[in-house]
Structure formats: C-alpha cells, structure tokens
Coordinates of C-alpha atoms and ligand atoms in Angstrom, one line a residue:
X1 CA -2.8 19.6 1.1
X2 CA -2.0 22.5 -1.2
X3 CA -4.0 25.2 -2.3
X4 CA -4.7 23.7 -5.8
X5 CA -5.9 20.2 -4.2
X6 CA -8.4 22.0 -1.9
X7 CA -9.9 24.2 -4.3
X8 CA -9.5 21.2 -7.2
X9 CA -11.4 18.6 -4.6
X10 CA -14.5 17.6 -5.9
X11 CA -16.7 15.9 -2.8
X12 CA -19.4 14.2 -5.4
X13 CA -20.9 12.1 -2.8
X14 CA -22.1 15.7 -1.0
X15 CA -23.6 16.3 -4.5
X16 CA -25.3 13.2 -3.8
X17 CA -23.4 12.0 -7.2
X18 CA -22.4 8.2 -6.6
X19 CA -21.6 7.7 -10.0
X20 CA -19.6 9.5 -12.7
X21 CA -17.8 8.9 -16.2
X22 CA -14.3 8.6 -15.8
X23 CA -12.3 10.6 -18.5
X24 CA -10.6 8.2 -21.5
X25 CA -7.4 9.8 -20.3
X26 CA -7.3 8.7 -17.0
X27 CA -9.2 5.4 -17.8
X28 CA -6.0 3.3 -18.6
X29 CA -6.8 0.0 -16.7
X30 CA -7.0 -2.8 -18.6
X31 CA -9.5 -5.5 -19.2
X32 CA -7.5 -8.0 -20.7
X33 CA -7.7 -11.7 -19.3
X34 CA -4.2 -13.3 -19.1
X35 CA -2.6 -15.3 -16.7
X36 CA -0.1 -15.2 -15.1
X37 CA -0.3 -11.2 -13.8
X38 CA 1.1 -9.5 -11.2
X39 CA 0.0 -5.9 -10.0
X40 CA 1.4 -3.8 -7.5
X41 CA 1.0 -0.7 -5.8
X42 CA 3.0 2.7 -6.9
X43 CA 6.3 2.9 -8.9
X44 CA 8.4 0.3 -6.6
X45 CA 6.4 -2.0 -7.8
X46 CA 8.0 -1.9 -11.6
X47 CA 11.1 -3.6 -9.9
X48 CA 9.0 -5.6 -7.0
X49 CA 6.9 -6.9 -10.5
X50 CA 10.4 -8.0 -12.2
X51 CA 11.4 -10.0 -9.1
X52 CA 7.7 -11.8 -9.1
X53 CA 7.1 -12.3 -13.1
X54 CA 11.0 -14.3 -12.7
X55 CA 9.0 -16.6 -9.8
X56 CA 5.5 -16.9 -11.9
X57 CA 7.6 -17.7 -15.7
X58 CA 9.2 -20.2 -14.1
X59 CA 6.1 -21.9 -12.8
X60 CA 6.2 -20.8 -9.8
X61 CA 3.1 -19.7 -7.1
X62 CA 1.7 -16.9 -6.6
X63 CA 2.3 -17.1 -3.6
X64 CA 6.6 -17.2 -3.7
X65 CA 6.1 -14.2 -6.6
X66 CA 4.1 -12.4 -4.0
X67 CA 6.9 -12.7 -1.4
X68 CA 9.6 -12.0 -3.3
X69 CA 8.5 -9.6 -5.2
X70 CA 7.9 -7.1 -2.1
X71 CA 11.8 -8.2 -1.0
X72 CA 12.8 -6.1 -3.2
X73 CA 11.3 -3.0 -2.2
X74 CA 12.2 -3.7 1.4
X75 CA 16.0 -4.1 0.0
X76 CA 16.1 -0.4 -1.4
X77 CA 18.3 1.8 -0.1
X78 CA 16.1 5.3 -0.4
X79 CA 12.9 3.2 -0.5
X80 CA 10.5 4.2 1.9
X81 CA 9.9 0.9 2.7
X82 CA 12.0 -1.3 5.2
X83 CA 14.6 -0.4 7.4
X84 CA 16.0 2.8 5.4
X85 CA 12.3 4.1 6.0
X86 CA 11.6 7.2 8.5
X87 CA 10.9 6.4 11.7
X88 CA 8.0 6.9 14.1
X89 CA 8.4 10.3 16.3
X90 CA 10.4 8.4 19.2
X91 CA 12.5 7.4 16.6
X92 CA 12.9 3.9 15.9
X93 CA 11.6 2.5 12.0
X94 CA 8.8 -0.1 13.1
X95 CA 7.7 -2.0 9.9
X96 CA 4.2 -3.9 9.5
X97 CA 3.6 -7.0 6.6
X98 CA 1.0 -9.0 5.5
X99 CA 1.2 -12.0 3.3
X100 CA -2.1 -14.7 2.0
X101 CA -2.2 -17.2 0.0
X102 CA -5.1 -19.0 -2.1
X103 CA -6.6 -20.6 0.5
X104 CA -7.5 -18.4 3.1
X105 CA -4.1 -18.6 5.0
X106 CA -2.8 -15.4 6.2
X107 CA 0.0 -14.2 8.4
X108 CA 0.9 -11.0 9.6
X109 CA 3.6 -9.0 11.7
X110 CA 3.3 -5.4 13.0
X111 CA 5.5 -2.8 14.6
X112 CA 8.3 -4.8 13.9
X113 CA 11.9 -3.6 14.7
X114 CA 15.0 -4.1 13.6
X115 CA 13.8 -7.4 10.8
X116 CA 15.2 -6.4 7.3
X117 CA 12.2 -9.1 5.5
X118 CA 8.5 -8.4 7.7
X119 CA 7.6 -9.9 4.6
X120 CA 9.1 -13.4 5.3
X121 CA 8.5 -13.0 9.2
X122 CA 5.0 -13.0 8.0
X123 CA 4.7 -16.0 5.7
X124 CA 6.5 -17.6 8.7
X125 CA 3.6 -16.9 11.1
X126 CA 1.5 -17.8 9.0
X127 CA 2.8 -21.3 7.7
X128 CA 4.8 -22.3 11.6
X129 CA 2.7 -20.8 13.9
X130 CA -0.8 -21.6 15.1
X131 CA -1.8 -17.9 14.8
X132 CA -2.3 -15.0 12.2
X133 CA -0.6 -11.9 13.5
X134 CA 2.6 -11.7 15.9
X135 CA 3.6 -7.9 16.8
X136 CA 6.4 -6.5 18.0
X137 CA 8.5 -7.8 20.3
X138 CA 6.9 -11.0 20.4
X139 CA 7.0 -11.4 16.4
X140 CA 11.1 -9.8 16.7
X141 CA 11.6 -12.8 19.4
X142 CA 9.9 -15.0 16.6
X143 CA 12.1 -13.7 13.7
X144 CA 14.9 -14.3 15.7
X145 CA 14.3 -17.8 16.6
X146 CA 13.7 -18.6 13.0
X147 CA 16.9 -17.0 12.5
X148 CA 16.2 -13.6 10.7
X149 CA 19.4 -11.5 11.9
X150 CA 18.3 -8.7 14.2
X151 CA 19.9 -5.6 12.3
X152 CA 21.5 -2.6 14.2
X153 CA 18.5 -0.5 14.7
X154 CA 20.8 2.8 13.2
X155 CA 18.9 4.8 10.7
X156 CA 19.7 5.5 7.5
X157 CA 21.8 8.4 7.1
X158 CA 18.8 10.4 5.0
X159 CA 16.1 8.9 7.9
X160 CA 18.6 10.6 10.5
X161 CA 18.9 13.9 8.4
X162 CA 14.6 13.3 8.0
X163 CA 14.4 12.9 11.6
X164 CA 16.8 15.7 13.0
X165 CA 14.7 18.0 10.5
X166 CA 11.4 16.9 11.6
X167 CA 12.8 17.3 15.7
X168 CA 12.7 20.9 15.2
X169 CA 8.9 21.3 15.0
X170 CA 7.6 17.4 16.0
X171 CA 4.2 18.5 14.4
X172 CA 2.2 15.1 13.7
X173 CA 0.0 15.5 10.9
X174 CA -0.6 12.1 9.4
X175 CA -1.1 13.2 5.6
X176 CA -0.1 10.3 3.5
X177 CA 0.0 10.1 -0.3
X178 CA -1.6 13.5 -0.9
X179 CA 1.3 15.7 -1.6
X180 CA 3.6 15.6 -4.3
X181 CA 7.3 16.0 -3.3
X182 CA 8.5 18.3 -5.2
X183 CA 5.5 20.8 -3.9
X184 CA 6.6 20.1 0.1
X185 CA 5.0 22.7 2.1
X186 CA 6.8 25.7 3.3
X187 CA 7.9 26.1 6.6
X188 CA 6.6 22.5 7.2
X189 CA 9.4 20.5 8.7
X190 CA 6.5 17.0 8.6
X191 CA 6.3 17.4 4.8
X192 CA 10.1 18.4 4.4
X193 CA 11.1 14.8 5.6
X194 CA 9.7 13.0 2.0
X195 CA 12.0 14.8 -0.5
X196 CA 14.6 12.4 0.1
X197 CA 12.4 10.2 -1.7
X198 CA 13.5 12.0 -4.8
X199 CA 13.0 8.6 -6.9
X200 CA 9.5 7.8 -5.8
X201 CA 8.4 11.5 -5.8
X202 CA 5.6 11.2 -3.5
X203 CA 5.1 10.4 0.0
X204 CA 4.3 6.8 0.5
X205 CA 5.4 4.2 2.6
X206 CA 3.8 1.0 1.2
X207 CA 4.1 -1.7 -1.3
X208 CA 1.2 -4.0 -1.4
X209 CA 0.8 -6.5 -4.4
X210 CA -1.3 -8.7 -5.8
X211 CA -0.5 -12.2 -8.1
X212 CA -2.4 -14.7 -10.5
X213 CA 0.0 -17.8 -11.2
X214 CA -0.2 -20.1 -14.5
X215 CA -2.3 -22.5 -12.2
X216 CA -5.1 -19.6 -11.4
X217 CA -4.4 -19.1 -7.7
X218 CA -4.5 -16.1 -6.6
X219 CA -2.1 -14.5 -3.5
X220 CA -1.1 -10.9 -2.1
X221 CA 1.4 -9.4 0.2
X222 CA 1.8 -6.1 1.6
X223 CA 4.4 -4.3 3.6
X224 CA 4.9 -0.7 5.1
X225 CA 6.8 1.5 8.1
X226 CA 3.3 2.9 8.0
X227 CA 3.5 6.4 8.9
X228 CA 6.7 8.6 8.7
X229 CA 7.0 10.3 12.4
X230 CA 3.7 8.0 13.6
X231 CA 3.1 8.0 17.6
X232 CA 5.0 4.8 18.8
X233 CA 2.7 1.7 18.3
X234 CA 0.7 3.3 15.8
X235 CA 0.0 0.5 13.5
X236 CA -2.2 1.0 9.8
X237 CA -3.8 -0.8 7.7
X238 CA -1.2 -2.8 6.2
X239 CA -1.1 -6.0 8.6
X240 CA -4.6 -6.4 9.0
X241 CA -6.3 -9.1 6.9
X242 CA -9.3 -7.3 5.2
X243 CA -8.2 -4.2 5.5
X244 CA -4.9 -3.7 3.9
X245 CA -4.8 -7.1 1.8
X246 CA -7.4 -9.7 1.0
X247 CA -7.3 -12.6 -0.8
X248 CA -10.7 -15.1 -1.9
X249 CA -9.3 -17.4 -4.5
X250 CA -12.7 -17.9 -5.7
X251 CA -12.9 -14.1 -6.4
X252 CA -10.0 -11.3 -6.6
X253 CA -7.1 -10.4 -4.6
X254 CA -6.8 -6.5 -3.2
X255 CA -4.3 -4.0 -1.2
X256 CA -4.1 -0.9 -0.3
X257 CA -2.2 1.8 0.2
X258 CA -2.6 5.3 1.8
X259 CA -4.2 6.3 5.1
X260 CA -4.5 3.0 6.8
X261 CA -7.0 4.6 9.3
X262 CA -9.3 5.0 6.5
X263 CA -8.6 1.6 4.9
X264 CA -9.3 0.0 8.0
X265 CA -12.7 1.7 9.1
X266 CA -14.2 0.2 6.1
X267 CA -12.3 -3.4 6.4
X268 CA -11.5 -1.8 2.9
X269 CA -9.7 -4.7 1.3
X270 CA -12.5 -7.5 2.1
X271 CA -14.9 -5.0 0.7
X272 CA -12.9 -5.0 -2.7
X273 CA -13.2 -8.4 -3.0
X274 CA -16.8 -8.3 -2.0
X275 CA -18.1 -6.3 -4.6
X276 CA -16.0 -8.3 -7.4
X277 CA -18.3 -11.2 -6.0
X278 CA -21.2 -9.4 -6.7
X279 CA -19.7 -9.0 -10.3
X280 CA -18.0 -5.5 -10.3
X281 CA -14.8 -5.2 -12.1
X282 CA -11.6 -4.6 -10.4
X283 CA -11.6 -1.1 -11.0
X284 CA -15.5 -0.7 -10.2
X285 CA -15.4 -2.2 -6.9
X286 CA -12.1 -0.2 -6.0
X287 CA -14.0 3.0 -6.8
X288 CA -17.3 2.2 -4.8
X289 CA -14.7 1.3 -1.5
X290 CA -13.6 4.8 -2.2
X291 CA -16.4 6.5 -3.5
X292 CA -17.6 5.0 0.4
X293 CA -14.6 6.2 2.3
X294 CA -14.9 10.0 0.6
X295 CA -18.4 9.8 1.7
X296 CA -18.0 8.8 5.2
X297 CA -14.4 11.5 5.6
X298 CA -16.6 14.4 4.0
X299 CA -14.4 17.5 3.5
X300 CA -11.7 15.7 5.6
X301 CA -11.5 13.3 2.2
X302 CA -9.4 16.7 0.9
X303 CA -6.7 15.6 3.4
X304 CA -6.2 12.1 3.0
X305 CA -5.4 9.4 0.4
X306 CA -6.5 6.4 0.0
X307 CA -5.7 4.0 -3.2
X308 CA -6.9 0.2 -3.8
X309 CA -5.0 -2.2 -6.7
X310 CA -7.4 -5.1 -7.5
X311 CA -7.0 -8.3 -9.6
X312 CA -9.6 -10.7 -10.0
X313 CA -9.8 -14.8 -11.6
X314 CA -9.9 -13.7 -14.8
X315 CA -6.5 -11.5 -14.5
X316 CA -8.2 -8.1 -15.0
X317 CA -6.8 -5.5 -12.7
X318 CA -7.8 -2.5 -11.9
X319 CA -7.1 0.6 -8.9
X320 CA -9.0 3.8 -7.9
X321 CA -8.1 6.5 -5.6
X322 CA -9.6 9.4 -3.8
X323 CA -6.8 11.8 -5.1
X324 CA -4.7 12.0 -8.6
X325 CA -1.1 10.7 -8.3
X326 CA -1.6 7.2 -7.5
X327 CA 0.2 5.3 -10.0
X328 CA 0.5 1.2 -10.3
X329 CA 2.6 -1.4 -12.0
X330 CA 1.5 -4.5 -13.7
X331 CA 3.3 -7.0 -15.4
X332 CA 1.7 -9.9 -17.7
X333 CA 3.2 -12.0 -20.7
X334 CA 2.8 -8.2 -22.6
X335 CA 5.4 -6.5 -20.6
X336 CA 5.9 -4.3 -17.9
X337 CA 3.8 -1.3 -17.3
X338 CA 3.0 1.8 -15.0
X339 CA -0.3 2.5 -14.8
X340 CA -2.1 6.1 -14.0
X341 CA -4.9 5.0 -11.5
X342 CA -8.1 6.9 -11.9
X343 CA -9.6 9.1 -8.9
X344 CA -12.2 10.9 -7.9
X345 CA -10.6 14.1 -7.3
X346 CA -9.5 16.5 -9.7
X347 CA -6.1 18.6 -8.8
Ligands
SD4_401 C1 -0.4 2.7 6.6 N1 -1.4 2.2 4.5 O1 0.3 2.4 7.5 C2 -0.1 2.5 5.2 C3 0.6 3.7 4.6 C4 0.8 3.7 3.2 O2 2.1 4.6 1.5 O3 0.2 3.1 2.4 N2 1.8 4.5 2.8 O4 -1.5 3.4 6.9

C-alpha cells in the first residue's frame, strides 16, 4: 500500500455511510440485455473472452466457453496464471480451479502441481467423480489417470529470477491486487517479484469468468496460483464454490478475484448471487459484498483488494471493488471491451 492509497482510502462504512453516488466517470457498467455475454475478470480476460465468444457464436454452452476461455490464460507464457506463475515460498507453483455449470454442478481442484489445465482437472471432478473438490496430490493422481501430462515442475525462467529475488528477504506479506506495478515498493523484494508482469501491470493471479449462452444458461470458472510466495498449502478463495465462483441459473453467475481470505469469510460469491435474488443489479450486489467486506477489514480494508464480476439472466454485468485498478472484460454481440470497475476507494 503506498502513501497515496493510505491517505486516498476512504473507510465510508466507519462514517456509517453504506451508500454513496458513484461518479459518471467510473460508472461504465452496462445495463444492456443481450445474450450470449461473457465477462471476465482483469485484462486476461480480453483474450480468455475471444476464446469463449468462438464456443458461445457457434452455439455452443456456457459451460465449454467458460472452460476454454480460462485455457487461455493458463497457456500464457508471462501470465500469472498457470504453471509460468510464482510460486509459493517453498517454491513449487501450486494452482487452484473452479468450474459450475447451470445446474448446480461444480468441481473443483486445489494446490495442484505440476497440471498445465486445473481448469479441465476440474470439470473432470466434477462430471467423473462422485465428489466436488480433489486437492493436491490426490487430484494430481486424478489428472494423471485421466491422462493430463504431469509437466516438469521447473519454473519459468522469470518465476526463478522472481523467486531468487524474493529468497533474499522471504518477507510474506500477502497484499494482492492493491499495488500497481510500476509503483513496486522500494527495498521490498515481495512487491519486486510482480514487475515481470509488465503486460498485466498489476499484481494478480486470477482469472475467474462468468457466461450467458444463446440458450440462457448460465456457467463460470475460475482459476489462480493464488498467492505469489503463499505458505505451502495455503489455498484462497478460488476453488471454493460460494466463495470464489457461484453459479444459480435461476439468478446470476459471480467470481472473484483478490484476497481470497476475504472472499471466503463472507462465502462472498454465493452472497453476489444472493442479493441479485433479492433484485439488486450486478453491480449493486457486488458493491454491498464489498461495501460488507470493507466493513468487517476496517482500516485493514487499506491493505487488501477484493473485486467481484457479476452477470445475471438478463445479461447485465456488472463488478465493484474495494480499491481503484480493477479492470474487466466483456464481450457480447457489440464487441469486445475493457471495462474500469467502480470502487469504493479513492487513490
Ligand atoms: C486467491 N483470489 O488465491 C485469489 C488471488 C487472486 O488475483 O485473485 N489474485 O486468494
């Protein structure tokens, strides 16, 4: 957190403000009711969306668009996101995934190693196997058997460089999302390690999306290496159902993204979609799960970030976050877009 975000953070909840006006600026979401939509999280998600919309024009569910489309992201060489990702402070990249489709089928896999798709490993759990969540190396043993290749386990030469860098102090401060990169702190070897990200410009791990398909079903997926330098086992948000990604056909479909510990306390996802129920917009009910998270952190919301992307039935979508930066891409029949998400605080 630098100097400008702690002086700039505005706590309104200790005001005892719950509401407020969101300037036109920042207000970008859309209202617009098309189908078929995707929406995913942060600037990946512009090529995640591409690999999705190809699925959804062509007919195809939301669920396959959902699936794909985060592929893609795990693929990137200098993503943050699969195997080229940092690892956890032991050193090994352990990746989490959640997948769930229109009716209330879910699968997830956590602290994964050495799978290049926890995306797939998830749909697999959740469509061959009896249960929801496999982890580690029970859900590796499963990925095997179903015949994912088991990878070398090598980082990436930038992870390696990350890793070395971050050796020299070990400090483990688990700030996600807050800092932009090109701002890293000085003489902070845990917030050197992001500025290899130098096409994603901010410290994230995560790309969690969301789909409508032309037949009005509704799916999401969501995967992450969590936590750059995390203690080992450490798992987030991200491959729990309800807290990283829910889906209620009859409602909306939600992820999130940011400091998982936060998402989870509040089963933040599931309460997305909960407040759509009860009529809120996308963008509404994103704000009151983080409006309640800022609340509940007090000044400790200054050092964390937490971001939801929402789409409901009617193919509105929407996102709020505690802090400026959070960004998301949408794609519909109009085109491809990035969206500024709007926030509470002001940096
Ligand atoms: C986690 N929510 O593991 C993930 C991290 C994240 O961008 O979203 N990073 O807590």
């Amino acid at each position: 957190m630098n100097q400008m975000n702690r002086r700039g953070f505005i706590n309104l909840s200790s005001l005892g403000i719950t509401s407020f006006s969101i300037p036109n600026f920042i207000a970008k979401e859309s209202t617009e009711s098309i189908k078929p939509l995707v929406a995913s999280t942060w600037d990946a998600g512009i090529n995640a969306n591409a690999a999705a919309w190809k699925v959804l024009v062509a007919g195809g569910t939301a669920l396959d668009a959902v699936e794909q489309g985060v592929m893609v992201t795990e693929d990137e060489i200098g993503c943050c996101v699969g195997l080229a990702a940092n690892p956890d402070r032991d050193g090994h990249v352990t990746l989490d995934a959640s997948i769930m489709d229109h009716q209330y089928n879910c699968g997830s896999v956590a602290f994964l190693e050495r799978i290049k798709h926890p995306i797939s490993v998830a749909r697999r759990v959740m469509e061959k196997t009896p249960h929801v969540m496999l982890v580690g190396e029970g859900a590796q043993q499963f990925a095997i058997a179903e015949g994912f290749p088991l990878e070398s386990g090598a980082l990436s030469p930038d992870a390696q460089k990350a890793y070395d860098n971050w050796l020299k102090t070990s400090t483990y401060r688990p700030i996600i999302n807050v800092e932009r990169v090109s701002q890293p702190h000085q003489n902070d070897a845990a917030f050197a390690a992001p500025k290899r990200f130098a096409n994603g410009d901010w410290n994230h791990d995560t790309i969690g999306m969301v789909a409508l398909d032309k037949f009005g079903n509704l799916s999401g997926s969501c995967t992450t290496s969590g936590a750059g330098f995390k203690m080992r086992g450490r798992l987030g948000d991200s491959p729990i159902i309800g807290a990283g990604l829910y889906v209620d056909n009859e409602v909306g479909a939600v992820v999130a993204t940011g400091q998982g510990e936060d998402v989870i306390r509040v089963a933040g996802a599931s309460a997305v979609v909960e407040w759509m129920r009860q009529g809120k917009s996308p963008k509404e009910a994103c704000r009151l799960v983080v409006e309640k998270i800022n609340k509940i952190k007090k000044e400790k919301a200054a050092t964390i970030q937490v971001c939801f992307v929402a789409i409901n039935k009617k193919g509105e979508h929407g996102a709020f976050a505690l802090h400026n930066g959070f960004n998301y891409a949408v794609q519909t029949q109009e085109g491809s877009k990035l969206l500024e998400s709007s926030f509470i605080s002001i940096v």
